[in-house]
Amino acid sequence: MTSASVFDIHLLMGTISKNLAPRDIRHCTLVCHAWHTRFSPFLWRNIRIFQKLASDRFHYPEAQTALVRFANNVRSVHSFWPRAEATLAHHAINNLTILKISSTGSVPAFVDLFSHSHNQRSLDMTCLLQDATVVERFLSVLRNHHRLQELRMRLFNTPTPIIRRILLSCGNLDKILIKVSMGIDENPKPAHDAIYAELVELAGSGSPSFKVRVLEINSGIQLGDPLFLL
């Protein structure tokens, strides 16, 4: 067994930082130049942008320079601001595993970020998902994402055909949690043959296999019987 000394602290910084709050990590970066170099990457592990002030600071030139340098250290993103999501989508965030978006106006930027996050395991989104072009692109990324395991969605005023298509696009996921606050089905319910044709188109089979282990849908509306008829 190899003994460690105080001079080996650089080997322990990853473990130490996992138990520190961002403020504490920032304090560590102020100890000395060596600690600043060692601990700075851990400040970018979890990006949280909840307030406009935080979004503005995120776009300072110094912050953007640091983002380019530490992009591979980012593991999770939780954002309320479309501008931040658009900025992140233009960087190589290759190791992102958790994405949580809570901004109703950020869907296009969010889809760009989602499509570039190939190692993502969890997606948590609150949005208005109605624009046809955005919906098609989101569903395409969702169907072809090979690492995603969990999807959590809070949808507002989302027509039930879109909810149906989301469910049909989640065959590779382990867990799906959807909450519909005000779903409004403005279109007449399609005929059973049309639903079946859509299933074949999306899943590539009339009897697709689903990996989903947990499916939970909470809403105050009638989702109809689109998926369950099949």
mmCIF file of C-alpha atoms in Angstrom:
data_model
loop_
_atom_site.group_PDB
_atom_site.id
_atom_site.type_symbol
_atom_site.label_atom_id
_atom_site.label_comp_id
_atom_site.label_asym_id
_atom_site.label_seq_id
_atom_site.Cartn_x
_atom_site.Cartn_y
_atom_site.Cartn_z
ATOM 1 C CA MET A 1 0.000 0.000 0.000
ATOM 2 C CA THR A 2 1.397 3.395 -1.016
ATOM 3 C CA SER A 3 1.372 6.104 1.629
ATOM 4 C CA ALA A 4 0.314 9.637 0.675
ATOM 5 C CA SER A 5 1.716 12.868 1.985
ATOM 6 C CA VAL A 6 0.605 16.476 1.918
ATOM 7 C CA PHE A 7 2.623 16.836 -1.293
ATOM 8 C CA ASP A 8 0.269 14.388 -3.027
ATOM 9 C CA ILE A 9 -2.817 16.558 -2.531
ATOM 10 C CA HIS A 10 -3.032 17.170 -6.283
ATOM 11 C CA LEU A 11 -3.871 13.465 -6.637
ATOM 12 C CA LEU A 12 -6.801 13.858 -4.250
ATOM 13 C CA MET A 13 -8.298 17.070 -5.580
ATOM 14 C CA GLY A 14 -10.867 15.303 -7.751
ATOM 15 C CA THR A 15 -12.185 13.361 -4.770
ATOM 16 C CA ILE A 16 -12.046 16.395 -2.481
ATOM 17 C CA SER A 17 -13.909 18.640 -4.924
ATOM 18 C CA LYS A 18 -16.842 16.209 -5.214
ATOM 19 C CA ASN A 19 -17.741 17.013 -1.602
ATOM 20 C CA LEU A 20 -17.336 20.784 -1.895
ATOM 21 C CA ALA A 21 -19.888 23.411 -2.844
ATOM 22 C CA PRO A 22 -18.979 25.740 -5.741
ATOM 23 C CA ARG A 23 -18.279 28.543 -3.252
ATOM 24 C CA ASP A 24 -15.809 26.323 -1.387
ATOM 25 C CA ILE A 25 -14.091 25.321 -4.626
ATOM 26 C CA ARG A 26 -13.772 28.994 -5.508
ATOM 27 C CA HIS A 27 -12.141 29.624 -2.122
ATOM 28 C CA CYS A 28 -9.661 26.853 -2.908
ATOM 29 C CA THR A 29 -8.709 28.576 -6.164
ATOM 30 C CA LEU A 30 -7.732 31.663 -4.148
ATOM 31 C CA VAL A 31 -5.202 29.859 -1.921
ATOM 32 C CA CYS A 32 -2.287 30.031 -4.344
ATOM 33 C CA HIS A 33 -1.453 29.867 -8.021
ATOM 34 C CA ALA A 34 -1.015 26.084 -7.951
ATOM 35 C CA TRP A 35 -4.410 25.536 -6.307
ATOM 36 C CA HIS A 36 -6.025 27.959 -8.753
ATOM 37 C CA THR A 37 -4.708 25.859 -11.620
ATOM 38 C CA ARG A 38 -5.772 22.574 -9.996
ATOM 39 C CA PHE A 39 -9.240 23.523 -8.736
ATOM 40 C CA SER A 40 -10.482 25.855 -11.509
ATOM 41 C CA PRO A 41 -11.648 22.994 -13.782
ATOM 42 C CA PHE A 42 -13.983 21.744 -11.032
ATOM 43 C CA LEU A 43 -15.830 25.072 -11.002
ATOM 44 C CA TRP A 44 -17.178 24.125 -14.430
ATOM 45 C CA ARG A 45 -18.368 20.643 -13.501
ATOM 46 C CA ASN A 46 -21.941 21.804 -12.728
ATOM 47 C CA ILE A 47 -23.217 24.904 -14.523
ATOM 48 C CA ARG A 48 -26.234 26.562 -12.869
ATOM 49 C CA ILE A 49 -27.712 29.655 -14.502
ATOM 50 C CA PHE A 50 -30.922 30.659 -12.724
ATOM 51 C CA GLN A 51 -30.807 34.469 -12.660
ATOM 52 C CA LYS A 52 -30.233 37.063 -15.352
ATOM 53 C CA LEU A 53 -27.159 38.336 -13.521
ATOM 54 C CA ALA A 54 -25.642 34.860 -13.685
ATOM 55 C CA SER A 55 -26.455 34.675 -17.408
ATOM 56 C CA ASP A 56 -24.806 38.064 -17.993
ATOM 57 C CA ARG A 57 -21.678 37.020 -16.093
ATOM 58 C CA PHE A 58 -21.581 33.747 -17.996
ATOM 59 C CA HIS A 59 -21.160 35.774 -21.194
ATOM 60 C CA TYR A 60 -18.296 37.926 -19.950
ATOM 61 C CA PRO A 61 -15.223 37.448 -22.198
ATOM 62 C CA GLU A 62 -13.274 35.961 -19.284
ATOM 63 C CA ALA A 63 -15.996 33.383 -18.624
ATOM 64 C CA GLN A 64 -16.244 32.444 -22.286
ATOM 65 C CA THR A 65 -12.495 31.968 -22.490
ATOM 66 C CA ALA A 66 -12.651 29.687 -19.453
ATOM 67 C CA LEU A 67 -15.566 27.748 -20.964
ATOM 68 C CA VAL A 68 -13.510 26.988 -24.068
ATOM 69 C CA ARG A 69 -10.702 25.758 -21.838
ATOM 70 C CA PHE A 70 -12.810 23.695 -19.439
ATOM 71 C CA ALA A 71 -15.677 22.528 -21.688
ATOM 72 C CA ASN A 72 -14.733 18.872 -21.233
ATOM 73 C CA ASN A 73 -15.099 19.239 -17.464
ATOM 74 C CA VAL A 74 -18.810 20.108 -17.678
ATOM 75 C CA ARG A 75 -20.956 17.243 -16.389
ATOM 76 C CA SER A 76 -24.344 18.903 -15.793
ATOM 77 C CA VAL A 77 -26.173 22.021 -16.955
ATOM 78 C CA HIS A 78 -29.288 23.583 -15.406
ATOM 79 C CA SER A 79 -30.383 26.751 -17.148
ATOM 80 C CA PHE A 80 -33.353 29.121 -17.125
ATOM 81 C CA TRP A 81 -31.938 31.350 -19.879
ATOM 82 C CA PRO A 82 -32.119 30.724 -23.657
ATOM 83 C CA ARG A 83 -29.034 32.809 -24.331
ATOM 84 C CA ALA A 84 -26.896 30.566 -22.130
ATOM 85 C CA GLU A 85 -28.202 27.426 -23.825
ATOM 86 C CA ALA A 86 -27.459 28.857 -27.268
ATOM 87 C CA THR A 87 -23.918 29.689 -26.154
ATOM 88 C CA LEU A 88 -23.328 26.222 -24.711
ATOM 89 C CA ALA A 89 -24.595 24.633 -27.930
ATOM 90 C CA HIS A 90 -21.708 26.257 -29.805
ATOM 91 C CA HIS A 91 -19.080 24.636 -27.591
ATOM 92 C CA ALA A 92 -17.854 21.055 -27.473
ATOM 93 C CA ILE A 93 -19.496 19.926 -24.221
ATOM 94 C CA ASN A 94 -18.487 16.321 -24.847
ATOM 95 C CA ASN A 95 -18.876 14.916 -21.326
ATOM 96 C CA LEU A 96 -22.265 16.405 -20.440
ATOM 97 C CA THR A 97 -24.424 13.734 -18.765
ATOM 98 C CA ILE A 98 -27.284 15.724 -17.188
ATOM 99 C CA LEU A 99 -29.192 18.510 -18.935
ATOM 100 C CA LYS A 100 -32.013 20.370 -17.201
ATOM 101 C CA ILE A 101 -33.760 23.163 -19.073
ATOM 102 C CA SER A 102 -36.479 25.243 -17.436
ATOM 103 C CA SER A 103 -36.952 28.064 -19.897
ATOM 104 C CA THR A 104 -40.122 28.124 -21.970
ATOM 105 C CA GLY A 105 -38.527 30.210 -24.703
ATOM 106 C CA SER A 106 -35.370 28.186 -25.200
ATOM 107 C CA VAL A 107 -36.542 25.174 -27.188
ATOM 108 C CA PRO A 108 -34.499 25.690 -30.414
ATOM 109 C CA ALA A 109 -31.276 26.397 -28.480
ATOM 110 C CA PHE A 110 -31.982 23.525 -26.124
ATOM 111 C CA VAL A 111 -32.435 21.074 -29.015
ATOM 112 C CA ASP A 112 -29.088 22.201 -30.452
ATOM 113 C CA LEU A 113 -27.392 21.553 -27.108
ATOM 114 C CA PHE A 114 -29.171 18.202 -26.703
ATOM 115 C CA SER A 115 -28.162 17.059 -30.189
ATOM 116 C CA HIS A 116 -24.487 17.785 -29.478
ATOM 117 C CA SER A 117 -24.421 16.006 -26.101
ATOM 118 C CA HIS A 118 -23.695 12.451 -27.193
ATOM 119 C CA ASN A 119 -22.836 11.162 -23.698
ATOM 120 C CA GLN A 120 -25.938 12.538 -22.036
ATOM 121 C CA ARG A 121 -27.764 10.165 -19.677
ATOM 122 C CA SER A 122 -30.578 12.333 -18.307
ATOM 123 C CA LEU A 123 -32.776 15.029 -19.867
ATOM 124 C CA ASP A 124 -35.093 17.187 -17.747
ATOM 125 C CA MET A 125 -37.057 19.848 -19.603
ATOM 126 C CA THR A 126 -39.863 22.326 -19.003
ATOM 127 C CA CYS A 127 -41.029 23.901 -22.230
ATOM 128 C CA LEU A 128 -43.636 24.817 -24.795
ATOM 129 C CA LEU A 129 -43.177 22.145 -27.437
ATOM 130 C CA GLN A 130 -45.412 23.142 -30.322
ATOM 131 C CA ASP A 131 -43.398 24.438 -33.274
ATOM 132 C CA ALA A 132 -43.505 21.698 -35.926
ATOM 133 C CA THR A 133 -39.902 22.100 -37.093
ATOM 134 C CA VAL A 134 -38.527 22.074 -33.549
ATOM 135 C CA VAL A 135 -40.682 19.072 -32.616
ATOM 136 C CA GLU A 136 -39.462 17.042 -35.589
ATOM 137 C CA ARG A 137 -35.832 17.802 -34.826
ATOM 138 C CA PHE A 138 -36.253 17.037 -31.120
ATOM 139 C CA LEU A 139 -37.933 13.694 -31.853
ATOM 140 C CA SER A 140 -35.222 12.770 -34.339
ATOM 141 C CA VAL A 141 -32.492 13.430 -31.764
ATOM 142 C CA LEU A 142 -34.492 11.585 -29.097
ATOM 143 C CA ARG A 143 -34.919 8.478 -31.258
ATOM 144 C CA ASN A 144 -31.267 8.350 -32.288
ATOM 145 C CA HIS A 145 -29.612 9.180 -28.974
ATOM 146 C CA HIS A 146 -27.815 6.018 -27.841
ATOM 147 C CA ARG A 147 -26.809 7.018 -24.305
ATOM 148 C CA LEU A 148 -29.938 8.731 -22.960
ATOM 149 C CA GLN A 149 -31.610 6.685 -20.213
ATOM 150 C CA GLU A 150 -34.059 9.025 -18.490
ATOM 151 C CA LEU A 151 -36.475 11.676 -19.756
ATOM 152 C CA ARG A 152 -38.395 14.068 -17.504
ATOM 153 C CA MET A 153 -40.731 16.554 -19.156
ATOM 154 C CA ARG A 154 -43.156 19.237 -17.997
ATOM 155 C CA LEU A 155 -45.238 20.285 -20.978
ATOM 156 C CA PHE A 156 -47.560 23.279 -21.328
ATOM 157 C CA ASN A 157 -50.372 23.490 -23.878
ATOM 158 C CA THR A 158 -48.933 20.575 -25.797
ATOM 159 C CA PRO A 159 -51.355 18.803 -28.153
ATOM 160 C CA THR A 160 -51.785 15.126 -27.397
ATOM 161 C CA PRO A 161 -50.503 14.033 -30.859
ATOM 162 C CA ILE A 162 -47.131 15.499 -29.906
ATOM 163 C CA ILE A 163 -47.214 13.724 -26.549
ATOM 164 C CA ARG A 164 -47.985 10.491 -28.399
ATOM 165 C CA ARG A 165 -45.051 10.997 -30.741
ATOM 166 C CA ILE A 166 -42.736 11.674 -27.811
ATOM 167 C CA LEU A 167 -43.758 8.386 -26.215
ATOM 168 C CA LEU A 168 -43.275 6.514 -29.470
ATOM 169 C CA SER A 169 -39.780 7.988 -29.766
ATOM 170 C CA CYS A 170 -38.634 6.785 -26.336
ATOM 171 C CA GLY A 171 -38.241 3.074 -27.041
ATOM 172 C CA ASN A 172 -34.591 3.007 -25.934
ATOM 173 C CA LEU A 173 -35.107 4.771 -22.601
ATOM 174 C CA ASP A 174 -35.350 3.162 -19.167
ATOM 175 C CA LYS A 175 -37.433 5.846 -17.449
ATOM 176 C CA ILE A 176 -40.006 8.358 -18.721
ATOM 177 C CA LEU A 177 -41.760 10.889 -16.479
ATOM 178 C CA ILE A 178 -44.119 13.360 -18.157
ATOM 179 C CA LYS A 179 -46.278 16.016 -16.519
ATOM 180 C CA VAL A 180 -48.804 17.832 -18.689
ATOM 181 C CA SER A 181 -50.128 21.001 -17.115
ATOM 182 C CA MET A 182 -52.559 22.212 -19.782
ATOM 183 C CA GLY A 183 -52.620 19.837 -22.692
ATOM 184 C CA ILE A 184 -55.076 20.863 -25.386
ATOM 185 C CA ASP A 185 -55.810 18.514 -28.233
ATOM 186 C CA GLU A 186 -56.934 20.933 -30.938
ATOM 187 C CA ASN A 187 -56.848 18.320 -33.653
ATOM 188 C CA PRO A 188 -59.381 15.548 -34.065
ATOM 189 C CA LYS A 189 -58.176 12.137 -32.877
ATOM 190 C CA PRO A 190 -56.691 10.324 -35.868
ATOM 191 C CA ALA A 191 -58.073 7.030 -37.012
ATOM 192 C CA HIS A 192 -56.536 3.817 -35.713
ATOM 193 C CA ASP A 193 -54.926 3.062 -39.088
ATOM 194 C CA ALA A 194 -53.180 6.432 -39.057
ATOM 195 C CA ILE A 195 -51.859 5.784 -35.544
ATOM 196 C CA TYR A 196 -50.562 2.374 -36.592
ATOM 197 C CA ALA A 197 -48.866 3.845 -39.660
ATOM 198 C CA GLU A 198 -47.212 6.452 -37.453
ATOM 199 C CA LEU A 199 -45.981 3.736 -35.090
ATOM 200 C CA VAL A 200 -44.423 1.783 -37.962
ATOM 201 C CA GLU A 201 -42.782 4.938 -39.306
ATOM 202 C CA LEU A 202 -41.326 5.950 -35.931
ATOM 203 C CA ALA A 203 -40.342 2.561 -34.554
ATOM 204 C CA GLY A 204 -39.590 0.719 -37.785
ATOM 205 C CA SER A 205 -41.914 -2.102 -36.731
ATOM 206 C CA GLY A 206 -45.553 -2.771 -36.087
ATOM 207 C CA SER A 207 -44.611 -4.538 -32.846
ATOM 208 C CA PRO A 208 -41.619 -2.619 -31.464
ATOM 209 C CA SER A 209 -39.871 -3.601 -28.265
ATOM 210 C CA PHE A 210 -39.597 -0.971 -25.546
ATOM 211 C CA LYS A 211 -36.921 -0.939 -22.847
ATOM 212 C CA VAL A 212 -38.968 1.403 -20.639
ATOM 213 C CA ARG A 213 -39.104 0.179 -17.044
ATOM 214 C CA VAL A 214 -40.781 3.220 -15.507
ATOM 215 C CA LEU A 215 -43.533 5.219 -17.233
ATOM 216 C CA GLU A 216 -45.375 7.915 -15.316
ATOM 217 C CA ILE A 217 -47.749 10.475 -16.820
ATOM 218 C CA ASN A 218 -49.408 13.061 -14.569
ATOM 219 C CA SER A 219 -51.933 15.459 -16.012
ATOM 220 C CA GLY A 220 -55.273 17.106 -15.547
ATOM 221 C CA ILE A 221 -56.379 16.312 -19.072
ATOM 222 C CA GLN A 222 -57.417 13.292 -21.055
ATOM 223 C CA LEU A 223 -54.514 11.989 -23.069
ATOM 224 C CA GLY A 224 -56.990 9.971 -25.095
ATOM 225 C CA ASP A 225 -56.074 6.444 -26.070
ATOM 226 C CA PRO A 226 -53.423 6.922 -28.772
ATOM 227 C CA LEU A 227 -50.562 4.756 -27.529
ATOM 228 C CA PHE A 228 -52.612 2.286 -25.537
ATOM 229 C CA LEU A 229 -54.756 1.248 -28.487
ATOM 230 C CA LEU A 230 -51.779 -0.326 -30.195
#
